[in-house]
XYZ file of C-alpha atoms in Angstrom:
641
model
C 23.716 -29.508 -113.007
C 21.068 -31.027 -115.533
C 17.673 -32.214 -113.841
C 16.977 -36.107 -115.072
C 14.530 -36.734 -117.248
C 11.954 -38.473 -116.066
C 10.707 -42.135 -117.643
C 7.196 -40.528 -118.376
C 8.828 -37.708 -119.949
C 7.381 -37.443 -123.822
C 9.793 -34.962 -126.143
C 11.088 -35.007 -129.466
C 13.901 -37.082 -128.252
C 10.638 -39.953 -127.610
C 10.254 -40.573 -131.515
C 11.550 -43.464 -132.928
C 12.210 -44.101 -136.826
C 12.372 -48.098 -137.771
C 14.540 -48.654 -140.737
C 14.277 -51.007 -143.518
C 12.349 -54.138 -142.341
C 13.334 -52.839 -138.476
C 9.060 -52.315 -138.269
C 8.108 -55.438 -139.470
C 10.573 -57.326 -136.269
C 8.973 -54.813 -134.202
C 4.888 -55.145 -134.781
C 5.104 -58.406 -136.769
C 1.317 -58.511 -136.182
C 0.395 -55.394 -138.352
C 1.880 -56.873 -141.619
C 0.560 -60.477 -140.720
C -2.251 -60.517 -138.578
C -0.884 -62.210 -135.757
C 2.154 -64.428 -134.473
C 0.062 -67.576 -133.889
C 0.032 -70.485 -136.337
C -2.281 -68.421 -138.681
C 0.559 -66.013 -139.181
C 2.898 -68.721 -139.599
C 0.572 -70.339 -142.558
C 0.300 -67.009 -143.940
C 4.225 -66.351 -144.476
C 3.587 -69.083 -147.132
C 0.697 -67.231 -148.696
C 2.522 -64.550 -148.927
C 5.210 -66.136 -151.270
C 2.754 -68.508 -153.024
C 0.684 -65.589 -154.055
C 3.709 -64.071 -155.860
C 3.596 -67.371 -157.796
C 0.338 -67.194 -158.178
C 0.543 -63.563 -159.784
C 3.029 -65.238 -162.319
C 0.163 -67.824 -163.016
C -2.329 -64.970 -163.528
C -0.091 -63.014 -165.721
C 0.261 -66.054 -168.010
C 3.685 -66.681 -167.268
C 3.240 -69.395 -164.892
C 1.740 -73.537 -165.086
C 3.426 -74.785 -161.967
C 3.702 -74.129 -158.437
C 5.834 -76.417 -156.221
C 5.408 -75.955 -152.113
C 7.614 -78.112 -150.236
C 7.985 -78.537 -146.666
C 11.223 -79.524 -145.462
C 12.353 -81.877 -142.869
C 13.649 -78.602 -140.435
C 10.302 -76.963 -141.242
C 11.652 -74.054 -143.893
C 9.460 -73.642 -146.447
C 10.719 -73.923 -150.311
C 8.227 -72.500 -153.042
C 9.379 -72.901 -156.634
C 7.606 -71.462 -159.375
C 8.143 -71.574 -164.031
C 7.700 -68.010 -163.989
C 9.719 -64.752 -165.135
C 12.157 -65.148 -162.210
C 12.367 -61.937 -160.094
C 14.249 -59.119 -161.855
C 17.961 -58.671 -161.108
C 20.418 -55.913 -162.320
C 20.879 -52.293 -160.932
C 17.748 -50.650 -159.305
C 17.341 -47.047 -159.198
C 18.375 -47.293 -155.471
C 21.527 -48.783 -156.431
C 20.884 -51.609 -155.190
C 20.163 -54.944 -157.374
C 16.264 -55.070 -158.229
C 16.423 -58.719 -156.853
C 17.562 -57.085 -152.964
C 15.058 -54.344 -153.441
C 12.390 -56.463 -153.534
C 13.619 -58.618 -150.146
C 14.583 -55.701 -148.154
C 12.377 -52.804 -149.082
C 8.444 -52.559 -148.109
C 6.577 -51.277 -150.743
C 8.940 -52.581 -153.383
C 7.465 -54.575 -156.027
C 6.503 -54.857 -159.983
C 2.198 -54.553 -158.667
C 2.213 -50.512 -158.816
C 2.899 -48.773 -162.351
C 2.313 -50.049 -165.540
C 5.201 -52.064 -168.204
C 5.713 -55.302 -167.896
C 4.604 -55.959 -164.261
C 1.253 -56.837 -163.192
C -2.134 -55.635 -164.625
C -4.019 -58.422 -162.194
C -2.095 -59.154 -158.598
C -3.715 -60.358 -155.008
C -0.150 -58.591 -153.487
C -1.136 -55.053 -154.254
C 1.181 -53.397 -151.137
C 4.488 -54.524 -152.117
C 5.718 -56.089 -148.480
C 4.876 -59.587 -148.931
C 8.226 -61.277 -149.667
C 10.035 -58.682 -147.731
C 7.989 -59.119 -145.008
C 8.609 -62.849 -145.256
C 12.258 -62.478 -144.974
C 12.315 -60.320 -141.841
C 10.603 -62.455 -140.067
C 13.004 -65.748 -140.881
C 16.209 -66.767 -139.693
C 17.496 -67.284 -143.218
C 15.557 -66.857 -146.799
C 17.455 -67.742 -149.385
C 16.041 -66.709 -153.156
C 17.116 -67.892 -156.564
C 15.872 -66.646 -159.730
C 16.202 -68.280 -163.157
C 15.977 -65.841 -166.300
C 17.709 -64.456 -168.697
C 19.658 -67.408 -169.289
C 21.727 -67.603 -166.049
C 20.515 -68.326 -162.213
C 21.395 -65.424 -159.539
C 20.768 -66.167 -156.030
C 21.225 -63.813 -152.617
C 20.577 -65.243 -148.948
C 19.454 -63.166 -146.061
C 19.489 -63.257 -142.383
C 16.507 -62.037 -140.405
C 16.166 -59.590 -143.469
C 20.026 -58.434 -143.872
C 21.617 -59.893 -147.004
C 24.229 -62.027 -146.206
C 25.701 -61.780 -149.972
C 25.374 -59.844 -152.863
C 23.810 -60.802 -155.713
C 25.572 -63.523 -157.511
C 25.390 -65.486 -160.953
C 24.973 -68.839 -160.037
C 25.250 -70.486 -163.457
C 23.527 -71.214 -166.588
C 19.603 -71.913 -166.345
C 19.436 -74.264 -169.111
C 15.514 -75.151 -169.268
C 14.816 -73.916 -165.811
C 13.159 -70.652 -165.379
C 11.433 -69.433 -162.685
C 11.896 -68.321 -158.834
C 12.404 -70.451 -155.775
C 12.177 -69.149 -152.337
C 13.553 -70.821 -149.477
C 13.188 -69.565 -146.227
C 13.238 -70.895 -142.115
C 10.252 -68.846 -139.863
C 11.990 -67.480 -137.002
C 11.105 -68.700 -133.066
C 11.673 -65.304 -131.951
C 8.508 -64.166 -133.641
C 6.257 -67.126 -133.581
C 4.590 -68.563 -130.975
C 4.892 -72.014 -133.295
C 6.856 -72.803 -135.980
C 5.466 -76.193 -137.098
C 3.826 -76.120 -140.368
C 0.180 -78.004 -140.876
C 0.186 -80.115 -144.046
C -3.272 -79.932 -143.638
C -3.545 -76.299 -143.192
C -1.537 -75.725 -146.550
C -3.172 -77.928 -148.999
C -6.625 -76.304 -148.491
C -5.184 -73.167 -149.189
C -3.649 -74.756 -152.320
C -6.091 -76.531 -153.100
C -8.468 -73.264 -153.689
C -5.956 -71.372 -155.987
C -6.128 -74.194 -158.062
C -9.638 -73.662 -158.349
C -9.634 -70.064 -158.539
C -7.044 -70.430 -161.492
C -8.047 -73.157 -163.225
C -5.285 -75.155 -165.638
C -3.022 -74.307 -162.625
C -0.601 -77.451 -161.026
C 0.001 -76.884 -157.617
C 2.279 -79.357 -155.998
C 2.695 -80.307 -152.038
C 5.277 -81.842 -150.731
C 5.771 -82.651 -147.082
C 9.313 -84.008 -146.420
C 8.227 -84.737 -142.698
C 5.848 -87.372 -143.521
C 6.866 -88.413 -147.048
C 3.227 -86.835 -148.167
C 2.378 -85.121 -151.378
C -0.836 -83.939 -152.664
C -1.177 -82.155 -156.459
C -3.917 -80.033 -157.045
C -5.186 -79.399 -160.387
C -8.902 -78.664 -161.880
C -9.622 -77.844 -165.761
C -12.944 -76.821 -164.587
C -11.948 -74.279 -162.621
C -14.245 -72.845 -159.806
C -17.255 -75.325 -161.878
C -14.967 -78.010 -159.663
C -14.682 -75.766 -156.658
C -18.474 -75.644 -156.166
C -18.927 -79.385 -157.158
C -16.460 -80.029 -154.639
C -18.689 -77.797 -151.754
C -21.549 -79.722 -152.911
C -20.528 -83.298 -153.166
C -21.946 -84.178 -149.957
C -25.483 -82.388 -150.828
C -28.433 -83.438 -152.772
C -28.450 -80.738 -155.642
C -31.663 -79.388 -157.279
C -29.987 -79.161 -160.598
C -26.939 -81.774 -162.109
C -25.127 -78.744 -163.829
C -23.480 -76.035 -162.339
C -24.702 -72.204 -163.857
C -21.534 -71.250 -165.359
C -20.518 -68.023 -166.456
C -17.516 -66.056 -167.999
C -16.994 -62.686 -169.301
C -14.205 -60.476 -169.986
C -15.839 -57.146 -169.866
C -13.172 -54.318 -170.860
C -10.090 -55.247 -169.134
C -11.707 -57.384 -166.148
C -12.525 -61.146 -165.920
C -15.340 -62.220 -164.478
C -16.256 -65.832 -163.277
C -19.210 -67.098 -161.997
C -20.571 -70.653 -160.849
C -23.551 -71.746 -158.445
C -25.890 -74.816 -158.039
C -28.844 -74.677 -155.863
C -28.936 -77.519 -153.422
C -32.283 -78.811 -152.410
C -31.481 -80.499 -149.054
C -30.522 -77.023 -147.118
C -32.092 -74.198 -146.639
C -28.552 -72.212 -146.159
C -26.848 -70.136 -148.353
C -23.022 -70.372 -148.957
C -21.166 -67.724 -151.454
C -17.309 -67.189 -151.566
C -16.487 -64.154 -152.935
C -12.689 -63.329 -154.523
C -10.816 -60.512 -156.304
C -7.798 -61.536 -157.885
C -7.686 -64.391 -155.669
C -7.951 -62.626 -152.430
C -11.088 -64.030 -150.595
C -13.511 -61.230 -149.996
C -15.037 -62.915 -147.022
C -17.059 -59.333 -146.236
C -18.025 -59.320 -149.994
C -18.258 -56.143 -151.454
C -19.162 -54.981 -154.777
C -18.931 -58.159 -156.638
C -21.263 -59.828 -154.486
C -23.604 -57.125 -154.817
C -23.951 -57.317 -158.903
C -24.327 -60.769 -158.893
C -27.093 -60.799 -156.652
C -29.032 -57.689 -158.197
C -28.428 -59.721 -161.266
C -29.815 -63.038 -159.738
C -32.622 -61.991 -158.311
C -33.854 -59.850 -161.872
C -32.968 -62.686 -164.171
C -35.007 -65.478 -162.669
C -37.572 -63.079 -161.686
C -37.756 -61.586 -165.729
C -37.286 -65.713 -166.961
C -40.089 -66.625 -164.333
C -42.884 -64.153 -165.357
C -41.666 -64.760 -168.981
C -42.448 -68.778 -169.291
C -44.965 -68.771 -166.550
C -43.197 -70.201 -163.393
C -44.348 -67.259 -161.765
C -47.823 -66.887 -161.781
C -49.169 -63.399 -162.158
C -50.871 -63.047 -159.337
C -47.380 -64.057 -157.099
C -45.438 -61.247 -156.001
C -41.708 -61.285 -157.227
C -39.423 -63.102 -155.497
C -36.939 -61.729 -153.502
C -33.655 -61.803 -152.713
C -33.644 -63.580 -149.805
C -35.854 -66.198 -151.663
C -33.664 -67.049 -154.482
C -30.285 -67.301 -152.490
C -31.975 -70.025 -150.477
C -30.161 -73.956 -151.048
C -27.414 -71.564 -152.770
C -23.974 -72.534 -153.182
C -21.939 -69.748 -155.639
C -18.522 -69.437 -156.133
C -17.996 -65.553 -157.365
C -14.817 -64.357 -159.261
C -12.990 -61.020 -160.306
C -9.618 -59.890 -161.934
C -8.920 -56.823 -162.189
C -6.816 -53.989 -162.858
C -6.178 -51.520 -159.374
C -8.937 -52.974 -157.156
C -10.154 -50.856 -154.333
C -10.513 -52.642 -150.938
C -12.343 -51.871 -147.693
C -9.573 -51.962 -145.008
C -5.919 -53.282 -144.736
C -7.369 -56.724 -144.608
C -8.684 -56.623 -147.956
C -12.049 -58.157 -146.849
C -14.447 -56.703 -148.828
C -14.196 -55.314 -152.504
C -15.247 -51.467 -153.156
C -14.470 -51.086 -156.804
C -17.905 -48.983 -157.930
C -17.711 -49.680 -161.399
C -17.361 -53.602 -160.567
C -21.383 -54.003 -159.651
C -22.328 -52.974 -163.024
C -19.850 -55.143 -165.075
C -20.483 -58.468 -162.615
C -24.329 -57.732 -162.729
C -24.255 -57.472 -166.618
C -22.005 -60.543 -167.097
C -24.248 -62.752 -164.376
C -27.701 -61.001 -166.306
C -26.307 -62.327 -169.975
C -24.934 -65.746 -168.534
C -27.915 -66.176 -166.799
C -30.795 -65.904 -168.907
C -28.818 -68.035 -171.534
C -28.440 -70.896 -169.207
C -32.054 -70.776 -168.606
C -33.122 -70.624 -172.258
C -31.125 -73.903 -173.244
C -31.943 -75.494 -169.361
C -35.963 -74.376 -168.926
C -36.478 -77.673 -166.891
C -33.802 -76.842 -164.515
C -35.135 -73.069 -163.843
C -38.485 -73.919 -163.479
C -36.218 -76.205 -160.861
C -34.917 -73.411 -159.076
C -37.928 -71.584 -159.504
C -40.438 -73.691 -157.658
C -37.658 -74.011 -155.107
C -37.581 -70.252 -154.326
C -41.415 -70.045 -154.512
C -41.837 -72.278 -151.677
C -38.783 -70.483 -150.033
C -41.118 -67.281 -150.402
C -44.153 -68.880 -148.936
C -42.196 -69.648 -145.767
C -41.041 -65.940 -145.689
C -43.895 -64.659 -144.365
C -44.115 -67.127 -141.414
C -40.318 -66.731 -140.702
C -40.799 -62.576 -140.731
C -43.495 -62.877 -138.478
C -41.576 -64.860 -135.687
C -38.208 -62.805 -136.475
C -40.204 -59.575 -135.617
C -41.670 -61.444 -132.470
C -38.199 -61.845 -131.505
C -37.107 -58.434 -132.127
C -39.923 -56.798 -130.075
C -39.005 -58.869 -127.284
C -35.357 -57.884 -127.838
C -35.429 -54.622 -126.456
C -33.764 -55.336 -123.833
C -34.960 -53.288 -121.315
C -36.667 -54.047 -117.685
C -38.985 -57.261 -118.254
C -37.542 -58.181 -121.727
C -35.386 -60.296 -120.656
C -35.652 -64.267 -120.266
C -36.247 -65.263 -117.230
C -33.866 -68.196 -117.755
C -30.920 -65.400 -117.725
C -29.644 -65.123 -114.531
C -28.248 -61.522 -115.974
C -24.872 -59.694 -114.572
C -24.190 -55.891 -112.772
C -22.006 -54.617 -115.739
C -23.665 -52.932 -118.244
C -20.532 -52.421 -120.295
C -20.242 -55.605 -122.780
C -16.804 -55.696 -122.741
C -16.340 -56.830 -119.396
C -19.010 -58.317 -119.278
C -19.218 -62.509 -119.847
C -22.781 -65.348 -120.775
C -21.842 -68.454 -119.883
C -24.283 -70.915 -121.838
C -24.467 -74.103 -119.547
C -26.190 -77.354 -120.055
C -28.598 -78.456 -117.850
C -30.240 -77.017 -114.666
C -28.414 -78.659 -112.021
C -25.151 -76.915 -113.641
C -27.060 -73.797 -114.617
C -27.677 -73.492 -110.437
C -24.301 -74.557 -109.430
C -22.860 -71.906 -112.502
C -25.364 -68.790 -110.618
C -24.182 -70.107 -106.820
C -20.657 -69.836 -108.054
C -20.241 -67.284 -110.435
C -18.968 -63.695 -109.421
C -22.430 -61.653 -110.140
C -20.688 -58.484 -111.153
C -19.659 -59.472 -114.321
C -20.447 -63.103 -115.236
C -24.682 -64.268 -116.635
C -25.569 -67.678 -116.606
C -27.740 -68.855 -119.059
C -29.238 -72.530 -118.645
C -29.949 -74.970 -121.482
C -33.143 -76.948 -121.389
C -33.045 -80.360 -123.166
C -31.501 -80.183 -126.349
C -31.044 -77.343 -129.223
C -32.623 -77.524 -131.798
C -30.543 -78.248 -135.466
C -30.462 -75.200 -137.309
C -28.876 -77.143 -140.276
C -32.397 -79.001 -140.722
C -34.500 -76.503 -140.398
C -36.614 -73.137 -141.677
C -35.948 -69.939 -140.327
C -39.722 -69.799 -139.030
C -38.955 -73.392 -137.294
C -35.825 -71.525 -135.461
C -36.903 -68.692 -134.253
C -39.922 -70.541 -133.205
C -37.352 -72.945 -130.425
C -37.701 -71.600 -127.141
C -34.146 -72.385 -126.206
C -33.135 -70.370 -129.145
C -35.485 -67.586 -129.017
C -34.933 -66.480 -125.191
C -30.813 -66.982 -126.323
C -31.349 -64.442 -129.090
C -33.052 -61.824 -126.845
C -30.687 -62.347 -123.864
C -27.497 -61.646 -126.295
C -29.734 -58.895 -127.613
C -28.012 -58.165 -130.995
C -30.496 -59.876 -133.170
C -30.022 -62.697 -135.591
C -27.877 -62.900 -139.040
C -30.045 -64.423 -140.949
C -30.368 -62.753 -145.140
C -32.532 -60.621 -144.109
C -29.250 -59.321 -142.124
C -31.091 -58.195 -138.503
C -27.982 -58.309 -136.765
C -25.949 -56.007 -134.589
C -22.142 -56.190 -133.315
C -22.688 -53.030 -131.615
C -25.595 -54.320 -129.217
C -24.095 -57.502 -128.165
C -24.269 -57.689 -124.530
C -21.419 -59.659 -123.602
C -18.158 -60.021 -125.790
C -17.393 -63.324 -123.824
C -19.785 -65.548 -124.613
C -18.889 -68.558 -123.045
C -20.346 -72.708 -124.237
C -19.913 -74.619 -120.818
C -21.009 -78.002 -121.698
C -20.629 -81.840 -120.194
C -17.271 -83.186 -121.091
C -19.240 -86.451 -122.543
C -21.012 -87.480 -125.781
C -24.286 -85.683 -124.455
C -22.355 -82.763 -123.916
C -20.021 -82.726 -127.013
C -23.486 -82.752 -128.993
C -25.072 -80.239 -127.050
C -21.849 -78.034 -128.052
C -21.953 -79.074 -131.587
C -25.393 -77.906 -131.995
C -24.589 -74.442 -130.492
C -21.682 -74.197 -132.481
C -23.754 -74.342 -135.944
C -26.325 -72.178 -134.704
C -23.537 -69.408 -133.927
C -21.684 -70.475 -136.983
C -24.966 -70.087 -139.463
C -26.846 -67.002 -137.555
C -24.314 -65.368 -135.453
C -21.375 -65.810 -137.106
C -19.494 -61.900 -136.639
C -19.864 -62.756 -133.306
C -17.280 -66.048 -134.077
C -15.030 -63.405 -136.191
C -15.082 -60.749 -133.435
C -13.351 -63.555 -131.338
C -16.054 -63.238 -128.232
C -17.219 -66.884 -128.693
C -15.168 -69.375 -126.530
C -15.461 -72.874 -125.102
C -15.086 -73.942 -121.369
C -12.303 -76.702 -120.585
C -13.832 -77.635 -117.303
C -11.494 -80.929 -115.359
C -12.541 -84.144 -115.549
C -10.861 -85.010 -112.816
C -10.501 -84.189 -109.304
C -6.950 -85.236 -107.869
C -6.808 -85.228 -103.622
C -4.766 -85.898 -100.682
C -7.015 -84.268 -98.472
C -5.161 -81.048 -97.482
C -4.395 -80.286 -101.393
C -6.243 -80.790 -104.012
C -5.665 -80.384 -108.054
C -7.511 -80.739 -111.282
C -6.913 -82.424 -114.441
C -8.199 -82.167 -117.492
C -6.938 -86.163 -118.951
C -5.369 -88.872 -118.212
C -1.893 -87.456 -118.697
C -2.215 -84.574 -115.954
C -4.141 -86.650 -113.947
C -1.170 -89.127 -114.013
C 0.760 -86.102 -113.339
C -0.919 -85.066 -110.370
C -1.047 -88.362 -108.472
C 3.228 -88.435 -109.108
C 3.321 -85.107 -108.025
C 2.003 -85.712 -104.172
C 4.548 -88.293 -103.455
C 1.971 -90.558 -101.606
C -0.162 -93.329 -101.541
C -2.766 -91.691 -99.784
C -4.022 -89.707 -103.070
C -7.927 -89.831 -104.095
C -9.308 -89.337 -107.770
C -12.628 -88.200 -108.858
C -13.859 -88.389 -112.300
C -16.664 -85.931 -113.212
C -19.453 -87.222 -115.254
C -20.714 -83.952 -115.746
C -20.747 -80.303 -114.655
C -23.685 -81.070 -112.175
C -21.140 -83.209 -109.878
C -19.350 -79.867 -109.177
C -20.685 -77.555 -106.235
C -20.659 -74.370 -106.768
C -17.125 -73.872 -105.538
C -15.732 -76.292 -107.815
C -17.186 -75.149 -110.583
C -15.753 -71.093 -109.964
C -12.266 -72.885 -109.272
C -12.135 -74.499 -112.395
C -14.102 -73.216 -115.058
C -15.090 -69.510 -114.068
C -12.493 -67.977 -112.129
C -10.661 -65.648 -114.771
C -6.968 -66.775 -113.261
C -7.879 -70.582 -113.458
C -10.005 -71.063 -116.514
C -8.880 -72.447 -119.750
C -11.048 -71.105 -122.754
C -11.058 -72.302 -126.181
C -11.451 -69.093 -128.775
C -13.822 -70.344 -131.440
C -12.194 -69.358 -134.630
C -13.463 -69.505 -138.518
C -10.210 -70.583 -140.478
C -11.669 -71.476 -143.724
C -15.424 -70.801 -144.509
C -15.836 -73.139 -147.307
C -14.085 -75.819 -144.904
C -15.815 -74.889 -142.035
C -19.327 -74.958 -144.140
C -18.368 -78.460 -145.218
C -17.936 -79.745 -141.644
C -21.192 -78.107 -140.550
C -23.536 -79.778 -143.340
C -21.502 -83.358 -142.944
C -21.988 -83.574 -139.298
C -25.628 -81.795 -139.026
C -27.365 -81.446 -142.159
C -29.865 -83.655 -143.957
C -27.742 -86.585 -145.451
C -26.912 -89.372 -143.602
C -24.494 -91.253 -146.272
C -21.993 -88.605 -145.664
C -22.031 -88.745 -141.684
C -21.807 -92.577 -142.105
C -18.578 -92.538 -144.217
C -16.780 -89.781 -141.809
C -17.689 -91.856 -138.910
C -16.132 -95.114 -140.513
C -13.461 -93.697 -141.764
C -12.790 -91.625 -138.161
C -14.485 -94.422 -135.640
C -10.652 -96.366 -135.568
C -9.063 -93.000 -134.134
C -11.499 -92.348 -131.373
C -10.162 -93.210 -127.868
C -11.837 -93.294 -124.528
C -15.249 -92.421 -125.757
C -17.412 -91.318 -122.793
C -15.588 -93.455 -120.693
């Protein structure tokens, strides 16, 4: 008699082969990113961007996204139409490309695509495994054919609709299934920013929202191309020069666009980088060119009419990119990306052609425009002269960063574990909570570090003026990684804690005091934000008892809910000002015990948005503040109550 196998047993029998778009059900999150509403939003990107490669081929003007009353998606494009007829497979081109990974007109040369974002062939097939239904209809060659799918199985063949008449094009319908997704509402919001910057990117473009839920619409369309895209980041700024640098160059067979404006009321830089519309948000070779090529040109222009004097040393880097707000460009043929994420560019040959184009654009715009370089000029020279001051208090930090024995702040009240990924800094406002926080917390894994008065606003101020903040200082040398600043002293790898935790007041007081840690994490620690170790505590605010049993709530609703719950009169509620009113076992209960806690993950969806937010709410201008509070005051409820 045969012995059983055993469940740990590992033999040939053990290997599994997924067929067809069987892998894609299976690990959904390695061809999307995640299951979360960011993978939901991105099912839409995926099909959009095929549009979008129309648009870029030149056989494209208009892009309609609608979002329909049972939350499918419809995208409808003037393009080609997708290809139909018999496929080497023997199947119909038109089901190739919906069932097959790696299936797509983005790999050879003909009469495909030289310039695509979609470069691995599983978007749309991707898209229709993970939806209940996807129906596709493509209008060309004089007649519309049409096949609908089920969770990725074709439900029909291939048929011949009818006659196009004047419509041409493709038009993808398709219903996100439950099974995979965590959420399957769709953010109105969410989409138009993303349409809203391939419009820029590809400018004469019309892209169309419609929202069938709301009865909203929103068209996006901008002649000036990424000019209007870095207009639009700086419309809230005071900018050193009226005119945007802009430049274009088709270099051999890739495109190049370029467009910046220094802004004189921030001392912050903010570049976007893109390859064929993909956002580069690592960078990558692009980035590189253009700022060899920045840095040469106003340095050659400045010596050459006298803005520099000769006895000033060259400006660096790091000087001119100050107040800068650039908007960088590429197309081209077979681009070579860092990663599966596409995240940063590493095309060699692209750093040469971008810094040539930027070096030629460049120097004409400040030929025709001397006032406005000597502008920038003087603007980078005094950026320069603070250099010094800011080097000498960054390497003050750093020395004190070492992080052994005595190095630390005394403020930390530091953990056991040495090994950063168990190991969690909660950032607390206040003393009174910083000593409740070190009473309660468990000592083996979880550091306290108190806040003293407030932070200060990294938005309006110098590098030197930062790192000279005691608050931030001791911070930076008790998370012991540096600071990402663009002289780039920063270090994942030396983090000491990959939960870093804000645990502020839930009033105005407190929501400021998180605000202001927020921009100083989103403009000098930000990998620490895209690692996902930045979080923010959801202690109660209210304290529901009987006596014998006791349960927290963290609103009105589920404090409502509690009181019904206990099914008595005799029920007491306490409303917590702040996180001092907790003792120390409070305080573990509800906003440090790992099985009780609720956490925020601070997240970066869109950088240019994101950027926006942080110079509205805490940079330099107060008419832009004013008109988001009066425009937002009407929807704020129970404020600090």
């Amino acid at each position: 008699m045969a012995a059983k196998k055993s469940a740990g047993e590992y033999g040939a029998s053990s290997i599994q082969v997924l067929e067809g778009l069987e892998a894609v059900r299976k690990r959904p999150g390695m061809y999307i990113g995640s299951t979360d509403e960011r993978g939901l939003h991105h099912l839409v990107y995926e099909v959009v961007d095929n549009s979008v490669d129309e648009a870029m081929a030149g056989h494209a003007t208009r892009i309609y996204v609608r979002i329909c009353v049972d939350n499918s998606i419809e995208v409808r494009d003037d393009g080609r139409g997708v290809p139909v007829g018999k496929h080497a497979t023997g199947k119909d081109a038109l089901e190739v490309v919906h069932t097959v990974l790696h299936a797509g007109g983005k790999f050879g040369e003909g009469g495909g695509y030289k310039v695509s974002g979609g470069l691995h062939g599983v978007g749309v097939s991707v898209v229709n495994a993970l939806s209940v239904r996807l129906r596709v209809e493509s209008a060309r060659d004089g007649f519309i054919w049409s096949q609908e799918y089920e969770r990725g199985a074709p439900r029909t063949k291939v048929l011949k609709v009818g006659p196009a008449g004047d419509r041409r094009g493709t038009t993808t319908r398709f219903l996100p299934d439950p099974e995979m997704f965590s959420t399957t509402e769709f953010s109105f919001e969410t989409l138009a920013e993303r349409l809203r910057q391939s419009a820029y990117l590809n400018k004469g473009l019309w892209l169309t929202l419609t929202d069938d839920r709301t009865d909203r619409e929103a068209t996006f369309y901008f002649q000036g191309g990424i000019v209007s895209f870095v207009r639009h980041l700086n419309r809230k700024r005071k900018a050193t020069h009226d005119r945007p640098v802009y430049i274009e160059r088709n270099i051999g067979t890739t495109a190049v666009e370029v467009a910046f404006q220094y802004q004189g009321d921030s001392w912050s830089e903010t570049l976007l980088a893109f390859a064929n519309n993909i956002n580069t948000v690592d960078g990558g070779t692009h980035v590189t060119g253009f700022r060899a090529a920045l840095t040469s040109s106003l340095n050659d222009w400045g010596r050459k009419n006298g803005a520099i004097k000769e006895s000033d040393p060259n400006l660096t880097g790091e000087d001119v990119r100050e107040g800068l707000t650039a908007v960088v460009s590429v197309k081209l043929e077979d681009p070579q990306f860092e990663g599966q994420t596409k995240a940063k560019l590493g095309t060699a040959e692209i750093k040469g052609i971008v810094q040539t184009a930027v070096n030629e654009g460049l120097t004409q715009f400040l030929e025709e425009n001397p006032g406005d370089g000597k502008e920038v000029i003087r603007q980078a020279l005094n950026a320069a002269r603070g250099r010094e001051a800011a080097r000498k208090a960054r390497d003050l930090v750093l020395r004190k960063g070492a992080l052994e024995g005595s190095a630390l702040p005394g403020k930390l009240s530091d953990c056991q574990e040495r090994d950063p990924a168990k190991s969690e800094l909660y950032i607390v406002e206040g003393e009174s909570a910083g000593g409740s926080a070190k009473q309660g917390r468990d000592r083996r894994f979880q550091a306290i570090f108190p806040l003293r008065g407030k932070l200060l606003n990294v938005e309006k101020a110098r590098i030197d003026k930062i790192l000279g903040s005691d608050n931030i200082r001791t911070l930076i040398v008790a998370l012991g990684a540096g600071i990402q600043d663009s002289s780039s002293n920063f270090d994942l790898a030396k983090l000491r804690y990959h939960k870093v935790i804000i645990m502020t007041d839930a009033d105005v007081d407190g929501a400021h005091i998180r605000t202001l840690l927020l921009t100083f994490f989103y403009r000098y620690m930000p990998a620490i934000i895209e690692a996902g170790y930045l979080y923010i505590a959801q202690p109660p605010l209210y304290r529901v008892s009987t006596g014998k049993e006791t349960k927290y709530a963290m609103n009105e609703t589920e404090r409502d809910a509690a009181i019904a719950s206990f099914k008595t009169k005799n029920v007491g509620v306490q409303r917590f000002k702040g996180l001092g009113e907790m003792n120390a076992e409070q305080l573990w209960e509800t906003a440090m015990n790992p099985e009780n806690r609720r956490f925020l993950q601070a997240r970066i969806e869109d950088a240019a948005a994101a950027n926006e937010i942080f110079e509205m709410l805490m940079g330099e201008r107060v008419e832009p503040r004013r008109d988001f509070i009066k425009a937002e005051a009407r929807k704020v409820q129970n404020l600090d109550v």
